[in-house]
């Protein structure tokens, strides 16, 4: 057997082992339920990832809803696209908390959106929900953690929820099915580059 044939045989044997392991995991994964996904960390891309999942779900014909906390009041590319496809948006729309500097007003605005979130979490016709930047609302005390946990635990069995934002509370991380942490390696803004429409927002 030539060296190339030997390499090919070894590669094939390794890949066969990988296939067997993957097939075994697929066979063992039999439970069907909606998922709780947390996308946290200090890097850019948490909301983008959440919206990507919403776009995927819409592409499969699923009904989706979005609640956005904290974000600015400017034009929103994801909303511009997804509302046309039937995705319901509830937006705090007060801008960033460091701009408003008014805890009372921010709490009231967060609570209005949170009431809509609770409605979504009771609607079994909604397949996937995105709570963008909800982690901050819990960290700042604008929304009660226990209330969030209760609403998530009592949602329809097949409804999936995506929560994004930095500093996700450990309780939410523990109850989540999937947790992804986005790490900041490098960011254009730190080098003085202005946020780019269509890429950054």
Short mmCIF file of C-alpha atoms in Angstrom, two decimals:
data_model
loop_
_atom_site.label_atom_id
_atom_site.label_comp_id
_atom_site.label_asym_id
_atom_site.label_seq_id
_atom_site.Cartn_x
_atom_site.Cartn_y
_atom_site.Cartn_z
CA UNK A 1 0.00 0.00 0.00
CA UNK A 2 1.36 3.42 -0.97
CA UNK A 3 1.86 6.25 1.52
CA UNK A 4 -1.10 8.13 0.01
CA UNK A 5 -3.32 5.04 0.22
CA UNK A 6 -2.23 4.55 3.84
CA UNK A 7 -3.09 8.19 4.71
CA UNK A 8 -6.47 7.84 3.02
CA UNK A 9 -7.23 4.61 4.92
CA UNK A 10 -6.32 6.22 8.27
CA UNK A 11 -8.43 9.29 7.45
CA UNK A 12 -11.38 7.08 6.52
CA UNK A 13 -11.06 5.09 9.77
CA UNK A 14 -10.97 8.32 11.86
CA UNK A 15 -13.98 9.75 10.07
CA UNK A 16 -15.90 6.49 10.54
CA UNK A 17 -15.31 6.71 14.32
CA UNK A 18 -16.54 10.32 14.31
CA UNK A 19 -19.63 9.29 12.32
CA UNK A 20 -20.41 6.51 14.78
CA UNK A 21 -20.14 8.91 17.74
CA UNK A 22 -22.34 11.52 16.05
CA UNK A 23 -24.91 8.89 15.02
CA UNK A 24 -25.05 7.61 18.61
CA UNK A 25 -25.68 11.13 19.96
CA UNK A 26 -28.42 11.72 17.37
CA UNK A 27 -30.07 8.41 18.28
CA UNK A 28 -29.94 9.27 21.99
CA UNK A 29 -31.49 12.75 21.54
CA UNK A 30 -35.17 11.82 21.61
CA UNK A 31 -36.75 14.51 23.79
CA UNK A 32 -38.76 17.16 21.95
CA UNK A 33 -39.29 20.53 23.60
CA UNK A 34 -38.79 24.22 23.02
CA UNK A 35 -35.32 25.44 23.90
CA UNK A 36 -34.06 28.26 26.09
CA UNK A 37 -30.96 29.77 24.48
CA UNK A 38 -28.76 32.37 26.17
CA UNK A 39 -26.30 34.38 24.07
CA UNK A 40 -24.09 36.38 26.40
CA UNK A 41 -20.53 37.70 26.73
CA UNK A 42 -18.69 40.94 26.03
CA UNK A 43 -18.24 40.49 22.28
CA UNK A 44 -20.18 41.90 19.36
CA UNK A 45 -22.74 39.64 17.71
CA UNK A 46 -25.16 38.55 20.43
CA UNK A 47 -28.20 40.30 18.99
CA UNK A 48 -27.06 39.42 15.48
CA UNK A 49 -27.01 35.75 16.44
CA UNK A 50 -30.45 35.99 18.02
CA UNK A 51 -31.89 37.66 14.93
CA UNK A 52 -30.22 35.05 12.75
CA UNK A 53 -32.14 32.37 14.61
CA UNK A 54 -35.38 34.33 14.19
CA UNK A 55 -34.69 34.64 10.45
CA UNK A 56 -34.03 30.88 10.26
CA UNK A 57 -37.28 30.12 12.09
CA UNK A 58 -39.28 32.46 9.83
CA UNK A 59 -37.68 30.74 6.84
CA UNK A 60 -39.10 27.46 8.14
CA UNK A 61 -42.58 28.99 8.43
CA UNK A 62 -42.55 29.39 12.22
CA UNK A 63 -44.30 32.25 14.00
CA UNK A 64 -41.86 34.54 15.82
CA UNK A 65 -41.96 37.57 18.10
CA UNK A 66 -39.24 39.95 19.29
CA UNK A 67 -38.89 42.22 22.30
CA UNK A 68 -36.01 44.70 22.31
CA UNK A 69 -34.70 46.37 25.43
CA UNK A 70 -32.06 49.15 25.72
CA UNK A 71 -31.35 49.67 22.00
CA UNK A 72 -31.27 53.14 20.52
CA UNK A 73 -34.13 54.86 18.76
CA UNK A 74 -32.51 54.78 15.32
CA UNK A 75 -33.51 52.78 12.23
CA UNK A 76 -33.34 49.02 12.78
CA UNK A 77 -32.42 46.80 9.82
CA UNK A 78 -33.64 43.56 11.39
CA UNK A 79 -37.01 45.09 12.24
CA UNK A 80 -37.30 46.63 8.77
CA UNK A 81 -36.98 43.15 7.26
CA UNK A 82 -38.70 40.89 9.78
CA UNK A 83 -41.85 42.96 10.37
CA UNK A 84 -42.60 42.59 6.64
CA UNK A 85 -42.48 38.82 7.22
CA UNK A 86 -45.01 38.95 10.06
CA UNK A 87 -42.69 39.13 13.08
CA UNK A 88 -44.22 41.14 15.93
CA UNK A 89 -41.83 43.64 17.56
CA UNK A 90 -42.15 45.23 21.00
CA UNK A 91 -39.44 47.86 21.48
CA UNK A 92 -38.46 49.78 24.61
CA UNK A 93 -37.16 52.54 22.28
CA UNK A 94 -35.87 54.81 25.01
CA UNK A 95 -32.30 54.53 23.80
CA UNK A 96 -29.34 53.36 25.85
CA UNK A 97 -29.58 53.71 29.63
CA UNK A 98 -26.41 55.80 29.77
CA UNK A 99 -28.15 58.32 27.49
CA UNK A 100 -31.46 58.54 29.38
CA UNK A 101 -29.88 58.51 32.87
CA UNK A 102 -33.37 58.19 34.32
CA UNK A 103 -33.90 54.94 36.23
CA UNK A 104 -37.58 55.57 36.95
CA UNK A 105 -38.44 56.23 33.30
CA UNK A 106 -36.29 53.32 32.12
CA UNK A 107 -37.93 50.97 34.62
CA UNK A 108 -41.40 52.02 33.47
CA UNK A 109 -40.44 51.57 29.82
CA UNK A 110 -38.92 48.15 30.54
CA UNK A 111 -42.02 47.06 32.42
CA UNK A 112 -44.28 47.99 29.50
CA UNK A 113 -42.23 45.78 27.18
CA UNK A 114 -41.97 43.03 29.82
CA UNK A 115 -45.78 42.83 30.03
CA UNK A 116 -45.75 42.15 26.28
CA UNK A 117 -43.06 39.52 26.85
CA UNK A 118 -45.26 37.76 29.38
CA UNK A 119 -48.10 37.78 26.85
CA UNK A 120 -45.77 36.18 24.27
CA UNK A 121 -44.73 33.53 26.78
CA UNK A 122 -48.38 32.53 27.25
CA UNK A 123 -49.19 32.33 23.54
CA UNK A 124 -48.78 28.79 22.24
CA UNK A 125 -49.14 30.01 18.64
CA UNK A 126 -45.70 31.69 18.91
CA UNK A 127 -42.91 29.24 18.13
CA UNK A 128 -39.80 31.34 18.80
CA UNK A 129 -39.33 34.48 20.91
CA UNK A 130 -36.27 36.74 21.06
CA UNK A 131 -35.74 38.89 24.16
CA UNK A 132 -32.92 41.11 22.98
CA UNK A 133 -30.83 42.64 25.82
CA UNK A 134 -33.10 41.27 28.55
CA UNK A 135 -30.03 40.43 30.66
CA UNK A 136 -29.44 44.13 31.39
CA UNK A 137 -33.01 44.61 32.59
CA UNK A 138 -32.51 41.85 35.16
CA UNK A 139 -29.05 43.13 36.18
CA UNK A 140 -30.32 46.68 36.68
CA UNK A 141 -33.38 45.50 38.62
CA UNK A 142 -35.84 46.91 36.08
CA UNK A 143 -37.39 43.46 35.74
CA UNK A 144 -37.55 40.95 38.59
CA UNK A 145 -35.49 37.79 38.03
CA UNK A 146 -38.01 35.52 39.79
CA UNK A 147 -40.76 36.84 37.53
CA UNK A 148 -38.65 36.08 34.46
CA UNK A 149 -37.89 32.56 35.70
CA UNK A 150 -41.56 31.87 36.45
CA UNK A 151 -42.70 33.12 33.04
CA UNK A 152 -40.04 31.05 31.25
CA UNK A 153 -40.90 27.91 33.23
CA UNK A 154 -44.62 28.27 32.47
CA UNK A 155 -44.33 28.92 28.74
CA UNK A 156 -45.77 26.49 26.16
CA UNK A 157 -43.72 23.27 25.96
CA UNK A 158 -42.66 23.68 22.32
CA UNK A 159 -41.92 27.42 22.47
CA UNK A 160 -38.25 28.38 22.16
CA UNK A 161 -36.84 31.54 23.75
CA UNK A 162 -33.60 33.35 22.94
CA UNK A 163 -32.21 35.81 25.48
CA UNK A 164 -29.29 38.06 24.56
CA UNK A 165 -27.10 40.51 26.45
CA UNK A 166 -23.98 40.79 28.57
CA UNK A 167 -23.74 39.42 32.08
CA UNK A 168 -26.55 36.86 31.93
CA UNK A 169 -27.62 36.00 35.48
CA UNK A 170 -26.31 32.61 36.66
CA UNK A 171 -29.89 31.44 37.33
CA UNK A 172 -30.78 31.98 33.67
CA UNK A 173 -27.56 30.28 32.56
CA UNK A 174 -28.31 27.27 34.77
CA UNK A 175 -31.85 26.86 33.45
CA UNK A 176 -30.89 27.37 29.77
CA UNK A 177 -30.58 24.46 27.35
CA UNK A 178 -27.87 26.16 25.30
CA UNK A 179 -25.54 28.96 26.40
CA UNK A 180 -23.13 30.71 24.03
CA UNK A 181 -20.58 33.26 25.14
CA UNK A 182 -19.43 35.80 22.57
CA UNK A 183 -15.85 36.87 23.32
CA UNK A 184 -14.49 40.26 22.33
CA UNK A 185 -11.15 39.78 20.56
CA UNK A 186 -11.10 43.03 18.60
CA UNK A 187 -13.69 45.71 17.77
CA UNK A 188 -13.47 48.46 15.14
CA UNK A 189 -15.12 51.00 17.47
CA UNK A 190 -12.17 50.74 19.87
CA UNK A 191 -9.95 51.92 17.02
CA UNK A 192 -12.16 54.93 16.37
CA UNK A 193 -14.14 53.43 13.47
CA UNK A 194 -17.71 54.66 13.22
CA UNK A 195 -20.55 52.08 13.41
CA UNK A 196 -21.46 51.01 9.89
CA UNK A 197 -25.12 50.85 8.80
CA UNK A 198 -26.06 47.37 7.64
CA UNK A 199 -23.11 45.75 9.42
CA UNK A 200 -23.05 47.12 12.97
CA UNK A 201 -26.73 48.12 13.10
#
